[in-house]
Coordinates of C-alpha atoms in Angstrom, one line a residue:
Chain A
X204 CA -0.1 0.0 0.0
X205 CA 1.4 3.4 -0.9
X206 CA 1.8 6.0 1.9
X207 CA -1.2 8.3 1.9
X208 CA -1.9 11.4 3.8
X209 CA -3.7 10.4 6.8
X210 CA -7.3 11.7 7.2
X211 CA -7.3 11.4 11.0
X212 CA -4.3 11.8 13.3
X213 CA -4.6 11.2 16.9
X214 CA -1.9 12.2 19.3
X215 CA -1.3 11.4 22.8
X216 CA -4.9 11.0 23.7
X217 CA -5.6 10.7 27.3
X218 CA -9.0 10.2 28.8
X219 CA -9.9 9.8 32.4
X220 CA -13.1 9.2 34.4
X221 CA -13.3 10.8 37.8
X222 CA -15.4 8.5 39.8
X223 CA -16.1 8.3 43.5
X224 CA -13.6 5.3 44.0
X225 CA -10.8 7.4 42.3
X226 CA -9.7 8.3 38.8
X227 CA -10.0 5.7 36.2
X228 CA -7.2 6.1 33.6
X229 CA -9.2 4.6 30.8
X230 CA -6.9 5.9 27.9
X231 CA -3.3 6.8 28.6
X232 CA -1.7 8.4 25.6
X233 CA -2.9 6.8 22.6
X234 CA -1.6 8.0 19.0
X235 CA -2.6 6.5 15.6
X236 CA -3.1 7.7 12.2
X237 CA -6.1 6.7 9.8
X238 CA -5.5 6.9 6.1
X239 CA -8.4 7.7 3.8
X240 CA -10.2 4.7 2.6
X241 CA -8.2 2.5 5.1
X242 CA -9.9 -0.4 7.2
X243 CA -8.3 -0.1 10.6
X244 CA -9.0 -2.9 13.2
X245 CA -8.9 -2.1 16.8
X246 CA -8.7 -5.3 19.1
X247 CA -8.1 -5.7 22.8
X248 CA -10.1 -7.3 25.7
X249 CA -13.0 -5.7 27.5
X250 CA -11.9 -2.5 29.3
X251 CA -8.6 -2.0 27.3
X252 CA -9.9 1.4 26.3
X253 CA -10.9 0.6 22.7
X254 CA -14.6 2.2 22.7
X255 CA -13.2 5.1 25.1
X256 CA -10.7 6.1 22.7
X257 CA -13.1 6.2 19.7
X258 CA -15.9 7.9 21.6
X259 CA -13.4 10.5 22.9
X260 CA -12.6 11.5 19.4
X261 CA -16.2 12.8 19.0
X262 CA -16.4 13.7 22.7
X263 CA -19.3 11.3 23.1
X264 CA -18.2 10.0 26.5
X265 CA -20.2 11.3 29.2
X266 CA -18.6 14.5 30.7
X267 CA -18.5 14.6 33.7
X268 CA -17.3 12.0 35.0
X269 CA -15.2 11.6 31.8
X270 CA -12.6 13.9 30.9
X271 CA -10.2 14.2 28.0
X272 CA -7.0 15.2 29.7
X273 CA -4.6 15.7 27.0
X274 CA -4.1 15.0 23.3
X275 CA -4.9 16.2 19.9
X276 CA -7.1 14.6 17.1
X277 CA -6.7 16.3 13.7
X278 CA -9.5 15.7 11.3
X279 CA -9.8 17.8 8.0
X280 CA -7.3 20.3 9.5
X281 CA -9.2 20.9 12.8
X282 CA -8.7 19.6 16.2
X283 CA -11.8 17.6 17.1
X284 CA -10.8 17.8 20.8
X285 CA -10.9 21.6 21.0
X286 CA -13.4 22.3 18.4
X287 CA -16.5 24.3 19.3
X288 CA -19.3 22.0 20.1
X289 CA -21.4 23.6 17.3
X290 CA -18.6 22.8 14.8
X291 CA -18.3 19.4 16.4
X292 CA -21.9 18.6 15.7
X293 CA -21.3 19.0 11.9
X294 CA -18.5 16.4 12.3
X295 CA -20.6 14.0 14.2
X296 CA -22.8 12.1 11.7
X297 CA -21.8 14.5 8.8
X298 CA -18.1 13.6 8.4
X299 CA -17.6 10.9 10.9
X300 CA -20.3 8.1 11.3
X301 CA -20.6 6.0 14.5
X302 CA -22.1 2.5 14.5
X303 CA -23.0 1.2 17.9
X304 CA -22.6 -2.1 19.6
X305 CA -26.2 -3.1 20.5
X306 CA -28.7 -2.5 17.6
X307 CA -31.5 -3.4 20.0
X308 CA -31.0 -0.4 22.2
X309 CA -29.4 2.1 19.7
X310 CA -32.7 2.9 17.8
X311 CA -35.3 5.1 19.4
X312 CA -38.4 2.7 20.0
X313 CA -41.0 5.3 19.4
X314 CA -39.7 6.8 16.2
X315 CA -39.9 5.3 12.7
X316 CA -36.7 4.1 11.2
X317 CA -37.3 6.3 8.3
X318 CA -37.5 9.4 10.6
X319 CA -34.2 8.2 12.4
X320 CA -32.4 7.8 9.1
X321 CA -33.6 11.1 7.7
X322 CA -32.9 13.0 11.0
X323 CA -29.1 13.0 10.1
X324 CA -29.9 14.3 6.5
X325 CA -32.0 16.9 8.2
X326 CA -29.3 18.1 10.4
X327 CA -26.5 18.2 7.9
X328 CA -27.9 18.9 4.6
X329 CA -30.7 21.1 3.1
X330 CA -32.1 18.3 0.9
X331 CA -35.9 18.8 0.2
X332 CA -38.4 16.3 1.8
X333 CA -38.7 14.0 -1.4
X334 CA -34.9 14.0 -1.8
X335 CA -34.5 13.1 1.8
X336 CA -36.8 10.2 1.5
X337 CA -35.3 9.0 -1.7
X338 CA -31.9 8.9 -0.1
X339 CA -33.3 7.0 3.0
X340 CA -34.8 4.4 0.6
X341 CA -31.6 4.2 -1.2
X342 CA -29.6 3.9 2.1
X343 CA -31.8 0.9 3.0
X344 CA -31.4 -0.7 -0.2
X345 CA -27.7 -0.2 0.1
X346 CA -27.5 -2.1 3.3
X347 CA -29.7 -4.9 1.9
X348 CA -33.2 -4.3 3.3
X349 CA -36.1 -5.7 1.1
X350 CA -39.1 -3.4 0.6
X351 CA -37.2 -0.3 1.6
X352 CA -39.9 2.2 1.0
X353 CA -42.4 0.4 3.3
X354 CA -39.9 -0.1 5.9
X355 CA -39.4 3.5 6.4
X356 CA -42.6 3.6 8.3
X357 CA -41.5 0.7 10.4
X358 CA -40.7 0.9 14.1
X359 CA -37.6 -0.8 15.5
X360 CA -39.4 -3.4 17.2
X361 CA -40.8 -4.5 14.0
X362 CA -37.4 -5.4 12.7
X363 CA -34.9 -8.3 13.6
X364 CA -31.6 -7.7 15.3
X365 CA -29.8 -8.0 12.1
X366 CA -32.1 -5.8 10.3
X367 CA -31.6 -3.2 13.0
X368 CA -28.0 -3.3 12.8
X369 CA -28.5 -2.5 9.0
X370 CA -30.5 0.5 9.8
X371 CA -28.0 1.6 12.2
X372 CA -25.3 1.4 9.3
X373 CA -27.7 3.1 7.0
X374 CA -28.1 5.9 9.6
X375 CA -24.3 6.4 10.0
X376 CA -23.8 6.4 6.1
X377 CA -26.6 8.8 5.6
X378 CA -24.3 11.8 4.9
X379 CA -21.5 9.8 3.3
X380 CA -19.1 10.4 6.1
X381 CA -15.3 10.2 5.4
X382 CA -14.8 7.8 8.4
X383 CA -17.0 5.4 9.9
X384 CA -16.3 4.1 13.4
X385 CA -18.0 0.9 14.3
X386 CA -18.0 -0.1 17.8
X387 CA -18.2 -4.0 17.9
X388 CA -21.1 -3.8 15.5
X389 CA -21.5 -7.5 15.2
X390 CA -21.1 -8.8 18.8
X391 CA -24.9 -8.7 19.6
X392 CA -25.7 -10.7 16.4
X393 CA -25.6 -14.3 15.6
X394 CA -22.7 -15.7 13.2
X395 CA -24.6 -15.7 9.9
X396 CA -26.1 -12.2 10.4
X397 CA -22.6 -11.1 11.5
X398 CA -21.1 -12.5 8.2
X399 CA -23.7 -10.4 6.3
X400 CA -23.0 -7.3 8.0
X401 CA -19.3 -7.6 7.5
X402 CA -20.0 -8.2 3.9
X403 CA -22.1 -5.1 3.7
X404 CA -19.4 -2.9 5.4
X405 CA -16.7 -4.4 3.1
X406 CA -18.9 -3.6 0.0
X407 CA -19.7 -0.3 1.2
X408 CA -16.0 0.8 1.8
X409 CA -15.3 -0.4 -1.7
X410 CA -18.1 1.5 -3.3
X411 CA -17.9 4.7 -1.1
X412 CA -14.2 4.8 -0.3
X413 CA -15.0 5.5 3.3
X414 CA -12.4 4.8 6.0
X415 CA -13.5 2.4 8.7
X416 CA -12.3 1.8 12.3
X417 CA -13.7 -1.4 13.4
X418 CA -13.4 -2.0 17.1
X419 CA -13.8 -5.7 18.1
X420 CA -12.4 -8.3 20.5
X421 CA -12.6 -10.9 17.8
X422 CA -9.4 -11.3 16.0
X423 CA -11.1 -13.7 13.5
X424 CA -13.4 -11.0 12.1
X425 CA -10.5 -8.6 11.7
X426 CA -8.3 -11.0 9.9
X427 CA -10.4 -10.9 6.6
X428 CA -11.2 -7.2 6.7
X429 CA -8.7 -5.0 8.1
X430 CA -5.7 -3.3 6.4
X431 CA -3.9 -2.6 9.6
X432 CA -4.5 -3.5 13.2
X433 CA -4.0 -1.8 16.6
X434 CA -3.9 -3.9 19.6
X435 CA -4.8 -2.2 22.7
X436 CA -4.1 -3.1 26.3
X437 CA -4.7 -1.1 29.6
X438 CA -5.5 2.0 27.7
X439 CA -2.5 1.9 25.6
X440 CA -1.6 0.8 22.0
X441 CA 0.8 -2.2 22.5
X442 CA 1.1 -3.2 18.8
X443 CA 0.4 -1.8 15.4
X444 CA 1.0 -3.7 12.3
X445 CA -0.5 -4.6 8.8
X446 CA -3.0 -7.4 9.3
X447 CA -1.0 -10.1 7.6
X448 CA 2.2 -9.2 9.5
X449 CA 0.5 -9.2 12.7
X450 CA -0.9 -12.6 12.5
X451 CA 2.2 -14.1 11.0
X452 CA 4.7 -12.2 13.3
X453 CA 3.2 -10.9 16.5
X454 CA 5.8 -8.7 18.3
X455 CA 4.0 -8.3 21.6
X456 CA 3.4 -11.0 24.0
X457 CA -0.3 -9.8 24.5
X458 CA -0.9 -10.2 20.9
X459 CA 0.7 -13.5 20.8
X460 CA -1.6 -14.6 23.7
X461 CA -4.7 -13.3 21.9
X462 CA -3.7 -15.2 18.8
X463 CA -3.1 -18.3 20.8
X464 CA -6.5 -18.2 22.3
X465 CA -8.4 -18.3 19.0
X466 CA -9.8 -21.8 18.4
X467 CA -8.7 -23.0 14.9
X468 CA -10.1 -25.5 12.5
X469 CA -6.9 -26.7 11.0
X470 CA -5.2 -27.6 14.3
X471 CA -7.3 -30.3 15.9
X472 CA -6.7 -31.4 19.5
X473 CA -4.4 -28.4 20.4
X474 CA -5.1 -26.8 23.7
X475 CA -6.0 -23.3 23.6
X476 CA -3.5 -21.0 25.2
X477 CA -5.1 -18.5 27.9
X478 CA -3.7 -15.4 29.2
X479 CA -3.4 -16.0 32.8
X480 CA -4.2 -13.2 35.3
X481 CA -6.6 -10.3 35.0
X482 CA -6.7 -7.1 33.0
X483 CA -4.9 -4.3 34.8
X484 CA -6.6 -1.9 37.4
X485 CA -6.9 1.4 35.7
X486 CA -7.0 3.4 38.9
X487 CA -3.3 4.3 38.5
X488 CA -1.5 5.7 35.6
X489 CA 0.9 2.9 34.2
X490 CA 4.5 3.6 35.2
X491 CA 5.7 0.1 34.2
X492 CA 4.5 -2.2 31.4
X493 CA 0.8 -2.8 32.1
X494 CA 1.1 -6.4 30.8
X495 CA 4.1 -7.3 33.0
X496 CA 2.1 -9.3 35.6
X497 CA 0.6 -11.5 32.9
X498 CA 3.6 -11.7 30.5
X499 CA 5.4 -14.9 30.0
X500 CA 8.6 -13.0 29.0
X501 CA 8.7 -10.6 31.9
X502 CA 12.0 -9.5 33.1
X503 CA 13.3 -6.6 35.5
X504 CA 13.0 -3.6 33.2
X505 CA 9.4 -4.3 32.4
X506 CA 8.5 -3.7 36.1
X507 CA 10.5 -0.5 36.0
X508 CA 9.6 1.3 32.8
X509 CA 6.7 1.3 30.5
X510 CA 8.0 0.7 27.0
X511 CA 7.2 3.2 24.5
X512 CA 5.5 2.2 21.1
X513 CA 8.3 2.1 18.6
X514 CA 8.6 0.8 15.1
X515 CA 10.6 -2.4 15.0
X516 CA 10.0 -3.3 11.4
X517 CA 8.7 -1.5 8.4
X518 CA 5.1 -0.5 9.5
X519 CA 5.2 -2.6 12.6
X520 CA 5.3 -1.0 16.0
X521 CA 5.3 -2.6 19.3
X522 CA 5.5 -1.5 23.1
X523 CA 7.6 -4.2 24.5
X524 CA 11.1 -4.5 25.9
X525 CA 11.3 -8.2 24.8
X526 CA 12.6 -8.9 21.3
X527 CA 10.2 -11.8 20.3
X528 CA 12.3 -12.7 17.2
X529 CA 15.6 -13.2 18.9
X530 CA 14.2 -14.1 22.3
X531 CA 16.3 -11.4 24.2
X532 CA 15.8 -8.2 25.7
X533 CA 15.4 -5.3 23.1
X534 CA 17.2 -2.0 22.8
X535 CA 20.4 -3.2 24.4
X536 CA 19.1 -3.3 28.1
Chain B
X147 CA -13.4 19.8 -0.6
X148 CA -16.9 18.9 -1.3
X149 CA -19.5 19.9 1.5
X150 CA -21.7 17.1 3.1
X151 CA -24.5 18.5 1.1
X152 CA -22.8 18.2 -2.2
X153 CA -21.5 14.7 -1.6
X154 CA -25.1 13.5 -0.6
X155 CA -26.7 15.3 -3.5
X156 CA -24.4 13.5 -5.9
X157 CA -25.7 10.2 -4.5
X158 CA -29.4 11.0 -4.2
X159 CA -31.2 9.5 -7.2
X160 CA -34.6 10.9 -7.0
X161 CA -37.2 8.2 -7.6
X162 CA -40.7 9.4 -8.3
X163 CA -43.1 8.2 -5.6
X164 CA -45.1 5.3 -6.8
X165 CA -48.7 6.1 -7.2
X166 CA -51.3 4.5 -5.0
X167 CA -49.1 4.0 -2.1
X168 CA -50.7 5.8 0.9
X169 CA -48.6 7.5 3.4
X170 CA -49.1 6.6 7.0
X171 CA -48.7 9.5 9.4
X172 CA -48.2 9.2 13.1
X173 CA -51.5 10.9 14.1
X174 CA -53.4 8.4 11.7
X175 CA -51.6 5.5 13.4
X176 CA -52.3 6.8 16.8
X177 CA -56.0 7.4 15.9
X178 CA -56.5 4.0 14.4
X179 CA -55.2 2.3 17.6
X180 CA -57.2 4.6 19.8
X181 CA -60.5 3.7 18.0
X182 CA -59.8 0.1 19.0
X183 CA -59.6 0.9 22.6
X184 CA -63.2 0.4 23.7
X185 CA -63.1 2.1 27.0
X186 CA -61.4 5.1 25.4
X187 CA -64.2 5.5 22.8
X188 CA -66.9 5.3 25.4
X189 CA -65.0 7.9 27.4
X190 CA -64.8 10.0 24.3
X191 CA -68.4 9.8 23.7
X192 CA -69.3 10.5 27.3
X193 CA -66.8 13.5 27.4
X194 CA -68.2 14.8 24.1
X195 CA -71.7 14.6 25.6
X196 CA -70.7 16.3 28.9
X197 CA -68.8 19.1 26.9
X198 CA -71.6 19.6 24.4
X199 CA -74.2 19.8 27.2
X200 CA -72.1 22.5 29.0
X201 CA -71.3 24.5 25.9
X202 CA -74.4 24.4 23.8
X203 CA -77.0 23.1 26.4
X204 CA -77.6 26.5 28.0
X205 CA -78.6 27.8 24.6
X206 CA -81.1 25.0 23.8
X207 CA -82.5 24.5 27.4
X208 CA -85.5 26.9 27.8
X209 CA -85.1 27.7 31.4
X210 CA -82.9 30.5 32.8
X211 CA -80.4 29.4 35.6
X212 CA -80.8 32.6 37.4
X213 CA -84.6 32.8 37.4
X214 CA -85.7 32.8 40.9
X215 CA -89.4 31.7 41.7
X216 CA -89.9 30.9 45.4
X217 CA -93.2 29.2 44.8
X218 CA -91.5 26.5 43.0
X219 CA -88.8 26.0 45.7
X220 CA -87.3 22.5 46.5
X221 CA -89.3 20.7 44.0
X222 CA -88.6 17.0 42.9
X223 CA -88.0 16.3 39.3
X224 CA -90.9 17.0 36.9
X225 CA -91.2 17.2 33.1
X226 CA -90.8 20.9 33.2
X227 CA -87.9 20.8 35.8
X228 CA -86.2 17.5 35.0
X229 CA -83.6 17.7 37.6
X230 CA -85.9 19.5 40.2
X231 CA -85.6 23.0 41.6
X232 CA -83.5 24.5 44.4
X233 CA -84.4 26.3 47.5
X234 CA -85.0 29.5 45.5
X235 CA -87.0 27.8 42.8
X236 CA -84.2 28.0 40.2
X237 CA -84.1 25.2 37.8
X238 CA -81.3 22.8 38.8
X239 CA -80.8 21.4 35.3
X240 CA -80.0 24.8 33.9
X241 CA -77.6 25.5 36.6
X242 CA -76.0 22.0 36.2
X243 CA -75.6 22.7 32.4
X244 CA -74.1 26.1 32.7
X245 CA -72.0 25.2 35.6
X246 CA -70.2 22.7 33.7
X247 CA -68.6 25.3 31.5
X248 CA -66.5 26.7 34.4
X249 CA -65.8 23.3 35.9
X250 CA -64.5 21.9 32.8
X251 CA -62.7 25.1 31.6
X252 CA -60.9 25.2 35.0
X253 CA -60.2 21.4 34.8
X254 CA -58.5 21.4 31.4
X255 CA -56.8 24.7 31.8
X256 CA -55.4 23.7 35.0
X257 CA -54.4 20.3 33.8
X258 CA -52.5 22.0 30.8
X259 CA -50.8 24.4 33.1
X260 CA -49.8 21.8 35.7
X261 CA -48.8 19.2 33.0
X262 CA -46.7 21.9 31.2
X263 CA -45.0 22.8 34.4
X264 CA -44.5 19.4 35.6
X265 CA -43.1 18.0 32.4
X266 CA -40.8 20.8 31.9
X267 CA -39.4 20.5 35.6
X268 CA -39.1 16.9 35.2
X269 CA -37.3 16.8 31.8
X270 CA -34.8 19.6 32.9
X271 CA -34.1 18.0 36.1
X272 CA -33.7 14.6 34.6
X273 CA -31.7 15.7 31.6
X274 CA -29.3 18.4 33.2
X275 CA -27.7 17.0 36.2
X276 CA -26.7 20.3 37.8
X277 CA -30.6 21.4 37.9
X278 CA -31.6 18.0 39.3
X279 CA -31.0 18.7 43.1
X280 CA -32.4 22.2 43.2
X281 CA -35.4 21.4 41.0
X282 CA -36.3 18.3 43.0
X283 CA -35.9 20.1 46.4
X284 CA -38.4 22.7 44.9
X285 CA -40.7 19.7 44.1
X286 CA -40.4 18.4 47.5
X287 CA -41.1 21.8 49.1
X288 CA -44.2 22.0 47.0
X289 CA -45.4 18.4 47.9
X290 CA -44.9 19.3 51.6
X291 CA -47.1 22.5 51.3
X292 CA -50.5 22.0 52.8
X293 CA -52.8 22.8 49.9
X294 CA -56.0 24.0 51.6
X295 CA -54.3 26.6 54.0
X296 CA -52.3 27.6 51.0
X297 CA -55.4 28.2 48.8
X298 CA -57.1 30.1 51.6
X299 CA -54.2 32.5 52.0
X300 CA -53.6 32.9 48.2
X301 CA -57.3 33.7 47.6
X302 CA -57.4 36.1 50.3
X303 CA -54.3 38.0 49.3
X304 CA -54.9 38.1 45.6
X305 CA -58.7 37.8 44.9
X306 CA -59.2 41.6 45.1
X307 CA -56.2 42.7 43.0
X308 CA -57.1 40.1 40.4
X309 CA -60.8 41.1 40.4
X310 CA -59.6 44.7 39.8
X311 CA -57.2 43.7 37.1
X312 CA -59.5 41.3 35.0
X313 CA -63.0 41.7 36.4
X314 CA -64.8 39.5 38.9
X315 CA -65.1 36.1 37.0
X316 CA -61.9 36.2 34.7
X317 CA -59.9 37.1 37.7
X318 CA -61.1 34.4 39.8
X319 CA -60.7 32.0 36.9
X320 CA -57.1 32.9 36.4
X321 CA -56.5 32.7 40.2
X322 CA -58.3 29.2 40.5
X323 CA -56.5 27.6 37.5
X324 CA -53.1 29.0 38.6
X325 CA -53.4 27.7 42.2
X326 CA -54.6 24.3 41.1
X327 CA -51.8 24.2 38.2
X328 CA -49.2 25.2 40.8
X329 CA -50.2 22.7 43.4
X330 CA -50.7 19.8 41.1
X331 CA -47.4 19.4 38.8
X332 CA -45.2 17.7 41.3
X333 CA -46.4 14.1 40.6
X334 CA -45.9 14.7 37.0
X335 CA -42.4 16.2 37.5
X336 CA -41.4 13.2 39.6
X337 CA -42.7 10.7 37.2
X338 CA -41.1 12.5 34.2
X339 CA -37.8 13.0 35.8
X340 CA -37.6 9.1 36.6
X341 CA -38.3 8.2 33.1
X342 CA -35.9 10.9 31.6
X343 CA -33.2 9.5 34.0
X344 CA -33.6 6.0 32.6
X345 CA -34.1 7.1 28.9
X346 CA -31.0 9.3 29.0
X347 CA -28.8 6.3 29.6
X348 CA -30.2 4.5 26.5
X349 CA -27.8 3.9 23.7
X350 CA -30.3 5.6 21.3
X351 CA -29.7 8.9 23.0
X352 CA -25.9 8.4 22.5
X353 CA -26.6 7.3 18.8
X354 CA -28.7 10.6 18.5
X355 CA -25.6 12.6 19.7
X356 CA -23.4 10.8 17.4
X357 CA -25.3 12.0 14.5
X358 CA -24.9 15.4 15.5
X359 CA -28.3 16.2 17.0
X360 CA -28.5 19.3 19.1
X361 CA -29.0 18.8 22.8
X362 CA -32.4 20.6 22.5
X363 CA -33.5 18.3 19.7
X364 CA -32.3 15.1 21.7
X365 CA -34.7 16.2 24.5
X366 CA -37.6 17.1 22.2
X367 CA -37.5 14.4 19.6
X368 CA -35.9 11.5 21.3
X369 CA -36.6 11.7 25.0
X370 CA -39.8 13.5 25.3
X371 CA -41.8 11.0 22.9
X372 CA -40.5 8.3 25.1
X373 CA -42.1 9.9 28.3
X374 CA -45.4 10.7 26.7
X375 CA -47.2 7.7 28.2
X376 CA -46.7 8.7 31.8
X377 CA -47.4 12.2 30.8
X378 CA -50.8 11.2 29.3
X379 CA -51.8 9.4 32.3
X380 CA -50.9 12.3 34.3
X381 CA -52.8 14.6 32.1
X382 CA -55.9 12.3 32.6
X383 CA -55.6 12.3 36.3
X384 CA -54.7 16.0 36.2
X385 CA -58.1 16.9 34.7
X386 CA -59.9 14.7 37.1
X387 CA -58.2 16.1 40.3
X388 CA -58.5 19.7 38.8
X389 CA -62.2 19.3 38.4
X390 CA -62.3 17.8 41.8
X391 CA -60.3 20.5 43.4
X392 CA -62.2 23.2 41.7
X393 CA -65.4 21.5 43.3
X394 CA -63.8 21.5 46.7
X395 CA -62.9 25.1 46.4
X396 CA -66.1 26.1 45.4
X397 CA -67.6 23.8 48.0
X398 CA -65.7 25.8 50.7
X399 CA -67.0 28.9 49.3
X400 CA -63.4 30.0 48.2
X401 CA -63.9 29.7 44.4
X402 CA -66.2 31.6 42.1
X403 CA -68.8 34.2 43.6
X404 CA -71.9 32.7 45.3
X405 CA -74.4 33.2 42.6
X406 CA -72.1 32.0 39.9
X407 CA -72.9 28.2 39.3
X408 CA -70.1 25.5 38.9
X409 CA -70.5 22.1 39.8
X410 CA -68.7 22.3 43.1
X411 CA -70.7 25.4 43.9
X412 CA -73.8 23.6 43.2
X413 CA -72.8 20.9 45.5
X414 CA -71.9 23.3 48.2
X415 CA -75.3 24.9 48.1
X416 CA -77.2 21.5 47.9
X417 CA -75.5 20.3 51.1
X418 CA -77.8 22.2 53.4
X419 CA -80.8 20.6 51.7
X420 CA -79.5 17.1 51.6
X421 CA -82.5 15.7 53.6
X422 CA -85.1 17.9 52.0
X423 CA -84.1 17.6 48.4
X424 CA -81.2 15.0 47.9
X425 CA -81.5 14.8 44.3
X426 CA -80.1 18.3 44.1
X427 CA -76.7 17.2 45.2
X428 CA -76.7 14.1 43.2
X429 CA -76.9 15.8 39.7
X430 CA -73.8 17.9 39.9
X431 CA -72.1 15.0 41.7
X432 CA -73.0 12.6 38.6
X433 CA -71.6 15.3 36.2
X434 CA -68.3 15.5 38.0
X435 CA -68.1 11.7 38.1
X436 CA -68.9 11.4 34.4
X437 CA -66.4 14.1 33.4
X438 CA -63.6 12.6 35.5
X439 CA -64.2 9.1 34.5
X440 CA -64.4 9.7 30.7
X441 CA -61.1 11.7 30.8
X442 CA -59.5 8.8 32.8
X443 CA -60.7 6.5 30.1
X444 CA -59.4 8.5 27.4
X445 CA -56.0 8.9 29.0
X446 CA -55.7 5.2 29.0
X447 CA -56.5 4.8 25.4
X448 CA -54.2 7.6 24.5
X449 CA -51.3 6.0 26.4
X450 CA -51.9 2.6 24.5
X451 CA -52.1 4.3 21.3
X452 CA -49.0 6.1 21.7
X453 CA -47.0 2.9 22.3
X454 CA -45.7 1.7 18.9
X455 CA -45.6 -1.8 20.3
X456 CA -49.2 -2.0 21.4
X457 CA -50.1 -0.2 17.9
X458 CA -48.7 -2.9 15.6
X459 CA -50.7 -5.7 17.2

């Protein structure tokens, strides 16, 4: 893939939640780029900060208790994190679409799906009523809903889960955004529907050239879809690589553990590897490697210093003191 | 760089609407479902009868409600006086018919006022965290106020000045509506606040924010329609209790002037003659009952009709 100018540049994003029990450091300095038209997978276990990172970009986290402490998110020449709320509204839905995890609760039960799809058009464009409706019908056809015109007048409860997720996708696509952020859009669906939704997203991306950020904890889904993958752990990006490279040659013990814990069809009888221990408490800012307590390769330096995310090969970065290829500490320590 | 408008315009391929396909609107849907609710339809018919009787009745009915003829005092129902006469020989039916105007007007006006206030307070305190504490304490304050002594004081204080400003009847009307409204919004506010607190956390509210909906519109388009059911129920109960409160006020002699008939006033006047002429108290009582009951039925029907899940069945 040729080097493109990134459409979204995130630098040192830090998000915290100030709760009664203390401050939760949900995102601790995350930096990444998204190129236009790129499919970026973001993986990590629950509580690793995937969703909070992406929601922070559009300031969709509840504030308070949430707070974006530091960072920058440049999108079309503007910093989303400091943009006036009025201007941010034009980005939300207009330039960046968001698909939520649970299609069953993400649609308003008392409004027709037509209204909900057209609402975004109403906010961001000055299309006439007929054109808005035509666009809504077209969107529903695009995501593969039969009888689109009639469906505009349906209420969410009249549709199945898969249908509703398609409606959600149609909603997020309404204004042809440059970027779609999909937050585990298939976790609430069964496998066949999941495959259909993935197919739709892949299609749309080819047709419309939209960049996609796909958040998931399912490495299997990402494998066939993404160009590049970010692996998150404890509110940090611990590894970043093109998808093939990541699967063939993981450079972080956590990624290795994740890959080892996927059941595979071609290796019968092999025991799944589990990552022992628990995800880190986020009540403190990490001053050592957050994965150290669970890491099979841990050594002294891991407990003293948090490794920075550094490029170890072309396009492949990892935040680890251990050199997996040579099985020795990295950076001459 | 193309604007959002241009990019979308490019993709919209306007299809002509196919002829013969009827557009369903929300109000039609709600009405269709409402029609199926038997109780609500009965309530609607009853209310229509009561309202028509009060509004048109006095024009059609030949006898004058203020016509005193002591030779006809305390008569039982006859053909000329279907509800009998009172102690001054005035026709009770004429008085019941005209009395309904004020009672119903007060009932609906006070309900609308209280409902508006209650919903506004409930939505604001549910949606905006910083207003929640203060507004709910104010609500508690109003709930703790003893209503009748308050009414006595307010009426005593403001009756004269309002009478001067708007005239006898309009002044009292405003005062009574205001007092009933101000003392009856708290339940609505609490119920609405609770609903808003729950709905605010739903993912569809987040989804609405994520497509760039303004806060104001999130409240108006996404949250408010979801709290309509409890609001409709409070509305129905509100009319009922407003009619009853107005009756109680008049019954205590605090409402409209003594010669001005309302249902409550008629009850008050009749109470001294309960043994001599019991029917005289029953008629306005029956009218209050009918109005309150029919409004409750209608509220029930509207609540069901507004729920899209019940509607599609």
